[in-house]
mmCIF file of C-alpha atoms in Angstrom:
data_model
loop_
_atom_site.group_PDB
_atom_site.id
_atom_site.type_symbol
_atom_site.label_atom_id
_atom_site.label_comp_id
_atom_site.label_asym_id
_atom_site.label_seq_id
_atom_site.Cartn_x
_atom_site.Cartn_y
_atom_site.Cartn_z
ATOM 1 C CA UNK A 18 17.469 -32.369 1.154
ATOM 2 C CA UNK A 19 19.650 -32.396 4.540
ATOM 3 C CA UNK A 20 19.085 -28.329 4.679
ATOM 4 C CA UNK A 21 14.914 -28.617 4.265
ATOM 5 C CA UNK A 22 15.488 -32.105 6.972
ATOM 6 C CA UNK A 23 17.560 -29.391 9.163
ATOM 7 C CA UNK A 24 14.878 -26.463 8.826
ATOM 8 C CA UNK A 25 12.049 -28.800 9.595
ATOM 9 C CA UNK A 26 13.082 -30.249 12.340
ATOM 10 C CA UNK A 27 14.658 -26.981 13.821
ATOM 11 C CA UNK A 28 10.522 -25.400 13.290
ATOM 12 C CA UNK A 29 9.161 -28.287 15.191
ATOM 13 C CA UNK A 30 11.622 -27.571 17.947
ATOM 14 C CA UNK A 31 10.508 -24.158 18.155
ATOM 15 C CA UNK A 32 6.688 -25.294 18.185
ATOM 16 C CA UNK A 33 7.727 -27.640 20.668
ATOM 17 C CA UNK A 34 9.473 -25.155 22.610
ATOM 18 C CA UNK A 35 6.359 -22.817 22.536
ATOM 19 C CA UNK A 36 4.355 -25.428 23.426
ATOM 20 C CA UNK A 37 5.979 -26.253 26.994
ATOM 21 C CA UNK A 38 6.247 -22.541 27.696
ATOM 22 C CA UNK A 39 2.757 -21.937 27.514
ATOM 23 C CA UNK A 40 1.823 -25.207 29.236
ATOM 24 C CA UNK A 41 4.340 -23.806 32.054
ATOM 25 C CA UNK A 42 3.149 -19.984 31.971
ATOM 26 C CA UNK A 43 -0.809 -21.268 32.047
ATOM 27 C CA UNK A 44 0.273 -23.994 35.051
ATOM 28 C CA UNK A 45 2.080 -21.063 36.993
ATOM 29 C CA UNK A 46 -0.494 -18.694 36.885
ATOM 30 C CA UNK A 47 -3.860 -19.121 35.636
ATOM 31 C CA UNK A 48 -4.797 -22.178 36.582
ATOM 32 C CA UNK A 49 -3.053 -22.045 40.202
ATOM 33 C CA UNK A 50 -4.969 -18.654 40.507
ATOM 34 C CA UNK A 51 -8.135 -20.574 39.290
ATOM 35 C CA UNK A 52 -8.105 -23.088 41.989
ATOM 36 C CA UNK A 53 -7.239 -20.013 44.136
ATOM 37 C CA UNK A 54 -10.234 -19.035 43.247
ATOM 38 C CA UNK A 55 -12.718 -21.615 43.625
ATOM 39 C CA UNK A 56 -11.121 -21.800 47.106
ATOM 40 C CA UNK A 57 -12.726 -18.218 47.599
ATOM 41 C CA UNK A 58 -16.413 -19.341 46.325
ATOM 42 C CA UNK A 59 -16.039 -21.785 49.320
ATOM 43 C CA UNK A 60 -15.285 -19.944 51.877
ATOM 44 C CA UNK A 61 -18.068 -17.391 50.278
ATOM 45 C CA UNK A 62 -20.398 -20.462 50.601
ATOM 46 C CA UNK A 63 -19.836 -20.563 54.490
ATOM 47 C CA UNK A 64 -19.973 -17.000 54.846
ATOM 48 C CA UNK A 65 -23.677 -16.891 53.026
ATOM 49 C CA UNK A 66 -25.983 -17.631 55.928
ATOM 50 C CA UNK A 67 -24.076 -16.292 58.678
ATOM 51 C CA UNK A 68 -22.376 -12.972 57.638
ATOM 52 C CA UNK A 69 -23.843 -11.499 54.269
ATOM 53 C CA UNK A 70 -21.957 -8.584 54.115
ATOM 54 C CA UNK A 71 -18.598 -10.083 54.561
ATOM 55 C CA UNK A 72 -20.052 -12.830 51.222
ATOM 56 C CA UNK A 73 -20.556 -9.809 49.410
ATOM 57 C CA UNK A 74 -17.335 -8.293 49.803
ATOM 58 C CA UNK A 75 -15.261 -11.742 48.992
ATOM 59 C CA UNK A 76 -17.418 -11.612 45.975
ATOM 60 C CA UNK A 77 -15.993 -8.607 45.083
ATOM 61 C CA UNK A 78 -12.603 -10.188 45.730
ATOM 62 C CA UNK A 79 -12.964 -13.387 43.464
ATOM 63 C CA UNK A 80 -14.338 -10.846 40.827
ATOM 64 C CA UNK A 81 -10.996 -8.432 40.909
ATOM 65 C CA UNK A 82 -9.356 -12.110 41.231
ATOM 66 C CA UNK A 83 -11.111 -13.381 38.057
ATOM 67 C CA UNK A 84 -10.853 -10.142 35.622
ATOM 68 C CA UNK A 85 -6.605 -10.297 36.242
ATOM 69 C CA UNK A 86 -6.668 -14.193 35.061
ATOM 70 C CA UNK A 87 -9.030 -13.477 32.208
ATOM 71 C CA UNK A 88 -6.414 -10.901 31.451
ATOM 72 C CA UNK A 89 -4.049 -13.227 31.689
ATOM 73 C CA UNK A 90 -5.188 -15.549 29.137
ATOM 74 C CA UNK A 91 -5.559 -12.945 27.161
ATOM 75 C CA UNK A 92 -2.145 -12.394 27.583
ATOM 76 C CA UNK A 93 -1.407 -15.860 26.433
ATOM 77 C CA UNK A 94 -3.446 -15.884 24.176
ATOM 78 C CA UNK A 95 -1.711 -12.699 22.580
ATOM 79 C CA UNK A 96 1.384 -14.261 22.476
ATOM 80 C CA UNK A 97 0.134 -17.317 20.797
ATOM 81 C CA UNK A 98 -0.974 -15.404 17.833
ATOM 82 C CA UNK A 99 -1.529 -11.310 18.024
ATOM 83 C CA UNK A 100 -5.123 -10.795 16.073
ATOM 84 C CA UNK A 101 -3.547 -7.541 15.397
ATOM 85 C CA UNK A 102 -0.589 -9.122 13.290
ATOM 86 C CA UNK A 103 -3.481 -10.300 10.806
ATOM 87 C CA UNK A 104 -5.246 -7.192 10.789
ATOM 88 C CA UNK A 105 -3.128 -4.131 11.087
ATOM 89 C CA UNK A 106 0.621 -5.685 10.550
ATOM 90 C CA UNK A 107 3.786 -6.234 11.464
ATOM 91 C CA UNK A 108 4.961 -2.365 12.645
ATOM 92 C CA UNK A 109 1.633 -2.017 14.717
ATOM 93 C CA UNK A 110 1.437 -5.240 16.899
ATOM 94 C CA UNK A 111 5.326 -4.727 17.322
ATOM 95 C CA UNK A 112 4.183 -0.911 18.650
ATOM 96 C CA UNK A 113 1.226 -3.079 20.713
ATOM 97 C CA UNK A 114 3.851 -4.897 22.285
ATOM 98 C CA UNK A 115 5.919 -2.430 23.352
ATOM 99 C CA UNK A 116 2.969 -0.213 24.785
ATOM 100 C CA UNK A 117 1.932 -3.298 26.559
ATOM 101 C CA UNK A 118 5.361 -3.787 28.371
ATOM 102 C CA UNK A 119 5.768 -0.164 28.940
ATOM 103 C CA UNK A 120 2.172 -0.248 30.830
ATOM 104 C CA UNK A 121 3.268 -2.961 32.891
ATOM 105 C CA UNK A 122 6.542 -1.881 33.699
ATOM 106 C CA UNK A 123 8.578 1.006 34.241
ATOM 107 C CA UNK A 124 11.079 0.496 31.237
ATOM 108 C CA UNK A 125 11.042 3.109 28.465
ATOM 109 C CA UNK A 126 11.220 2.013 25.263
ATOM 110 C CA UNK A 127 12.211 4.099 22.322
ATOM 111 C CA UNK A 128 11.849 2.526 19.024
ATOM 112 C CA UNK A 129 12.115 3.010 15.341
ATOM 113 C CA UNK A 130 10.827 0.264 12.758
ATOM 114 C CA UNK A 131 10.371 0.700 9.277
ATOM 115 C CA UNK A 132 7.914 -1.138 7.043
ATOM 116 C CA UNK A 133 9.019 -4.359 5.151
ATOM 117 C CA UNK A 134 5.983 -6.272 4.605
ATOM 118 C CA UNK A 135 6.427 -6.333 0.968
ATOM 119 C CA UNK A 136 9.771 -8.096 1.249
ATOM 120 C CA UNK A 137 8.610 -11.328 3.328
ATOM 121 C CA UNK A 138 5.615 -13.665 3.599
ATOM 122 C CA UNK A 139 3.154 -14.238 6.150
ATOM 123 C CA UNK A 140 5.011 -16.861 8.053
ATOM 124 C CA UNK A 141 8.773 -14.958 7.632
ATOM 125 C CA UNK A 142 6.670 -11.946 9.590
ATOM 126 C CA UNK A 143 5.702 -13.513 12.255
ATOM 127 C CA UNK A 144 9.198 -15.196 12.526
ATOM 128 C CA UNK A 145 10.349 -12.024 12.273
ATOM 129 C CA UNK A 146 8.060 -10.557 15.090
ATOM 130 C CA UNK A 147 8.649 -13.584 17.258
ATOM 131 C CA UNK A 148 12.796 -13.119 17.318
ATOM 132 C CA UNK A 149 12.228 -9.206 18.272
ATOM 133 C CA UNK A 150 9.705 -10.137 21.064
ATOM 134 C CA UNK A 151 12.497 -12.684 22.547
ATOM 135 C CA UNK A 152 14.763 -10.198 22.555
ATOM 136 C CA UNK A 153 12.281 -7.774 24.055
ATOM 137 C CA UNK A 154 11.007 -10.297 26.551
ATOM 138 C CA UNK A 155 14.679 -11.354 27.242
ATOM 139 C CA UNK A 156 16.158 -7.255 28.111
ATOM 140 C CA UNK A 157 12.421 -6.947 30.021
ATOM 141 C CA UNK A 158 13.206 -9.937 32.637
ATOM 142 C CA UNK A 159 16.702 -10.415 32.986
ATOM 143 C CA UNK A 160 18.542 -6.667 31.927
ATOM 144 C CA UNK A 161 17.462 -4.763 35.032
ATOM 145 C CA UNK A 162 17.173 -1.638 32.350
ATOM 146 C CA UNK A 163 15.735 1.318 33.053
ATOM 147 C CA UNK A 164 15.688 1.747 28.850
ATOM 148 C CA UNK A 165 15.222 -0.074 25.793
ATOM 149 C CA UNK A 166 16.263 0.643 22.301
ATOM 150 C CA UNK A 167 14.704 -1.374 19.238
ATOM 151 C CA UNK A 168 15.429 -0.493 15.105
ATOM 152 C CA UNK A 169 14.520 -2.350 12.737
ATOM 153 C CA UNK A 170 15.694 -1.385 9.410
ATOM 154 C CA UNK A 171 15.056 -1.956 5.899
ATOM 155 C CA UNK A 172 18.156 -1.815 3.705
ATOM 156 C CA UNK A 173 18.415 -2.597 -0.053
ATOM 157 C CA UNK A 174 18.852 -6.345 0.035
ATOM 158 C CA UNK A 175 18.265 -7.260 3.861
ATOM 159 C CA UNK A 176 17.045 -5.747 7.690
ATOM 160 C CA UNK A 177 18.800 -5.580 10.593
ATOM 161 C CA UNK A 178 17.208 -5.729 14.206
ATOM 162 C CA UNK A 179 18.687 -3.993 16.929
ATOM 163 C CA UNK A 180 17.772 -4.207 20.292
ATOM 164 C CA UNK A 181 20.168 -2.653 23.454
ATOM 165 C CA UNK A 182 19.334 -2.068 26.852
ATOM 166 C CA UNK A 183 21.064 0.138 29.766
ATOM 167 C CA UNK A 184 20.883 -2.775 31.791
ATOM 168 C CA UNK A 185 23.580 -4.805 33.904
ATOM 169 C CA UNK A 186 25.127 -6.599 31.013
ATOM 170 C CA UNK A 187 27.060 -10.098 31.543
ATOM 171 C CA UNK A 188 30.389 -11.424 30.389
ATOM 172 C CA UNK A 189 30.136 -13.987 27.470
ATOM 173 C CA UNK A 190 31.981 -16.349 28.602
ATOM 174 C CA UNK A 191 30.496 -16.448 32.450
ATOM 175 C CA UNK A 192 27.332 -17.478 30.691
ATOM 176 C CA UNK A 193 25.985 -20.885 28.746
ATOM 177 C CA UNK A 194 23.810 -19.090 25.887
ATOM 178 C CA UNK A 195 22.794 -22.619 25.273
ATOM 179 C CA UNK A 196 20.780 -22.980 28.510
ATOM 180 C CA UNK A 197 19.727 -19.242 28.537
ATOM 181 C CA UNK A 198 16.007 -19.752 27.279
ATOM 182 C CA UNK A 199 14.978 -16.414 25.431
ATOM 183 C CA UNK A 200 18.677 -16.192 23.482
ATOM 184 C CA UNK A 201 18.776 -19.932 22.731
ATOM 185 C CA UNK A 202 14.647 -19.512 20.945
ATOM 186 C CA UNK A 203 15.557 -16.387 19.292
ATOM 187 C CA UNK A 204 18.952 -17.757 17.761
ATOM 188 C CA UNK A 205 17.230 -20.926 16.696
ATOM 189 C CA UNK A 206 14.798 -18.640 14.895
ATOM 190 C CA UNK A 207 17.601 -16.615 13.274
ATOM 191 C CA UNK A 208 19.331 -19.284 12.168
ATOM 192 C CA UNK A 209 15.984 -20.782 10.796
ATOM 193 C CA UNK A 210 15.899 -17.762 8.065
ATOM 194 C CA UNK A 211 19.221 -17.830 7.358
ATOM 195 C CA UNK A 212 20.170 -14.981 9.199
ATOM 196 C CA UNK A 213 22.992 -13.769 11.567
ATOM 197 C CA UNK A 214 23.353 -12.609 14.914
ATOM 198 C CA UNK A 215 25.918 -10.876 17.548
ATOM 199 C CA UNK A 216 25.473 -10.110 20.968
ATOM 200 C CA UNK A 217 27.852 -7.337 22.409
ATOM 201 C CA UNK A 218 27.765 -7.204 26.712
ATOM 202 C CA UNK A 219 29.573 -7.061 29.325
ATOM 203 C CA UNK A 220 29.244 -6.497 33.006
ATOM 204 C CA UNK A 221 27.659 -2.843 34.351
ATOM 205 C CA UNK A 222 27.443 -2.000 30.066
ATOM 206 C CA UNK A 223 24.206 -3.415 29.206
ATOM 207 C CA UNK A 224 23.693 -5.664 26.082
ATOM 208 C CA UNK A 225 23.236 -5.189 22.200
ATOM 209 C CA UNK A 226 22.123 -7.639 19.970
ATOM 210 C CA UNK A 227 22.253 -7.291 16.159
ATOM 211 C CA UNK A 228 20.695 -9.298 13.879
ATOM 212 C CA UNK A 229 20.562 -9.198 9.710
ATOM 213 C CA UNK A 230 18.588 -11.090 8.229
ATOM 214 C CA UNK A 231 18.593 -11.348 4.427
ATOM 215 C CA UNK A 232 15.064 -10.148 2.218
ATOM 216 C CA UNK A 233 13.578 -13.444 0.261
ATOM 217 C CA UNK A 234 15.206 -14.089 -2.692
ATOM 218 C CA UNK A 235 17.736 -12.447 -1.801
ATOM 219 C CA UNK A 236 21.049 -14.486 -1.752
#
């Protein structure tokens, strides 16, 4: 009973967690670039009788301006819940992802990731995706890579996710995981199924993190 207590509280945490980073991530950028915006159809207001061709080409403007915070949300919106998870899997919308960080950035990723949808449910997928995007996410802003390697690999009775960078590394014990945001979700989702995790760094070597995480049913 004090384990299911544990497990439920630990998922609302997460939810909770989730919830007040997409509150912040929507507050710092597409709604501050909204209201940057409908500063824009303003001054395009003033501009309207007097100087027509300089309206049209802020127009122009808060378009460009408006198509990068649709994208955005999209963005958000993405992260919230991939349509692609639903529809085409786990192995593609983890391949979406990367492609998607690789357009915006100048890491390279190489990656390997076998299929093990037979071996978990819905909801144990999605964890599943949710602990490799941290660690993703996590290399991508604070690493300073120039390359990222992911496997994730199905063995006989469990899979293990690896994920190293080239980046600047950190020493252990210079660092409070506790307050470091990505590690802190994607432990609290590891520990969630059950599963284990190391981190091997240190300064100027990059990081590794390893993570096994046993198959359902599968004790």
């Amino acid at each position: 009973m004090r384990e299911n207590r544990d497990t439920y509280s630990n998922y609302i945490k997460l939810q909770e967690t989730d919830r007040q980073r997409i509150a912040r991530e929507l507050h710092d950028t597409s709604l501050q670039n909204l209201t940057h915006t409908i500063y824009r159809i303003e001054l395009a207001e003033m501009y309207l009788s007097e100087d027509p061709i300089k309206t049209k080409l802020e127009l122009e403007n808060i378009r460009t301006e408006l198509k990068e915070i649709i994208e955005e949300i999209r963005k958000t919106i993405f992260d919230l819940r991939p349509m692609s998870f639903d529809d085409l899997g786990l192995k593609d919308t983890i391949i979406r992802y990367i492609q998607n960080i690789e357009k915006n950035t100048s890491l390279s990723i190489q990656y390997e990731i076998d299929d093990i949808e037979e071996d978990f449910d819905k909801n144990e997928l999605m964890n599943i995706y949710r602990i490799i995007q941290e660690c993703l996410l996590n290399a991508v802003k604070h690493a300073k890579a120039n390359r990222i390697c992911l496997l994730l690999q199905n063995l006989s009775d469990e899979i293990l996710i690896k994920v190293e960078d080239d980046g600047i590394g950190f020493e252990r014990n210079e660092v409070n995981v506790n307050e470091h945001f990505g590690l802190t979700i994607m432990q609290e989702r590891v520990h969630m199924m059950n599963g284990n995790y190391r981190i091997h760094t240190s300064k100027g070597n990059g990081t590794k993190i390893e993570i096994i995480i046993k198959k359902s049913g599968k004790e």
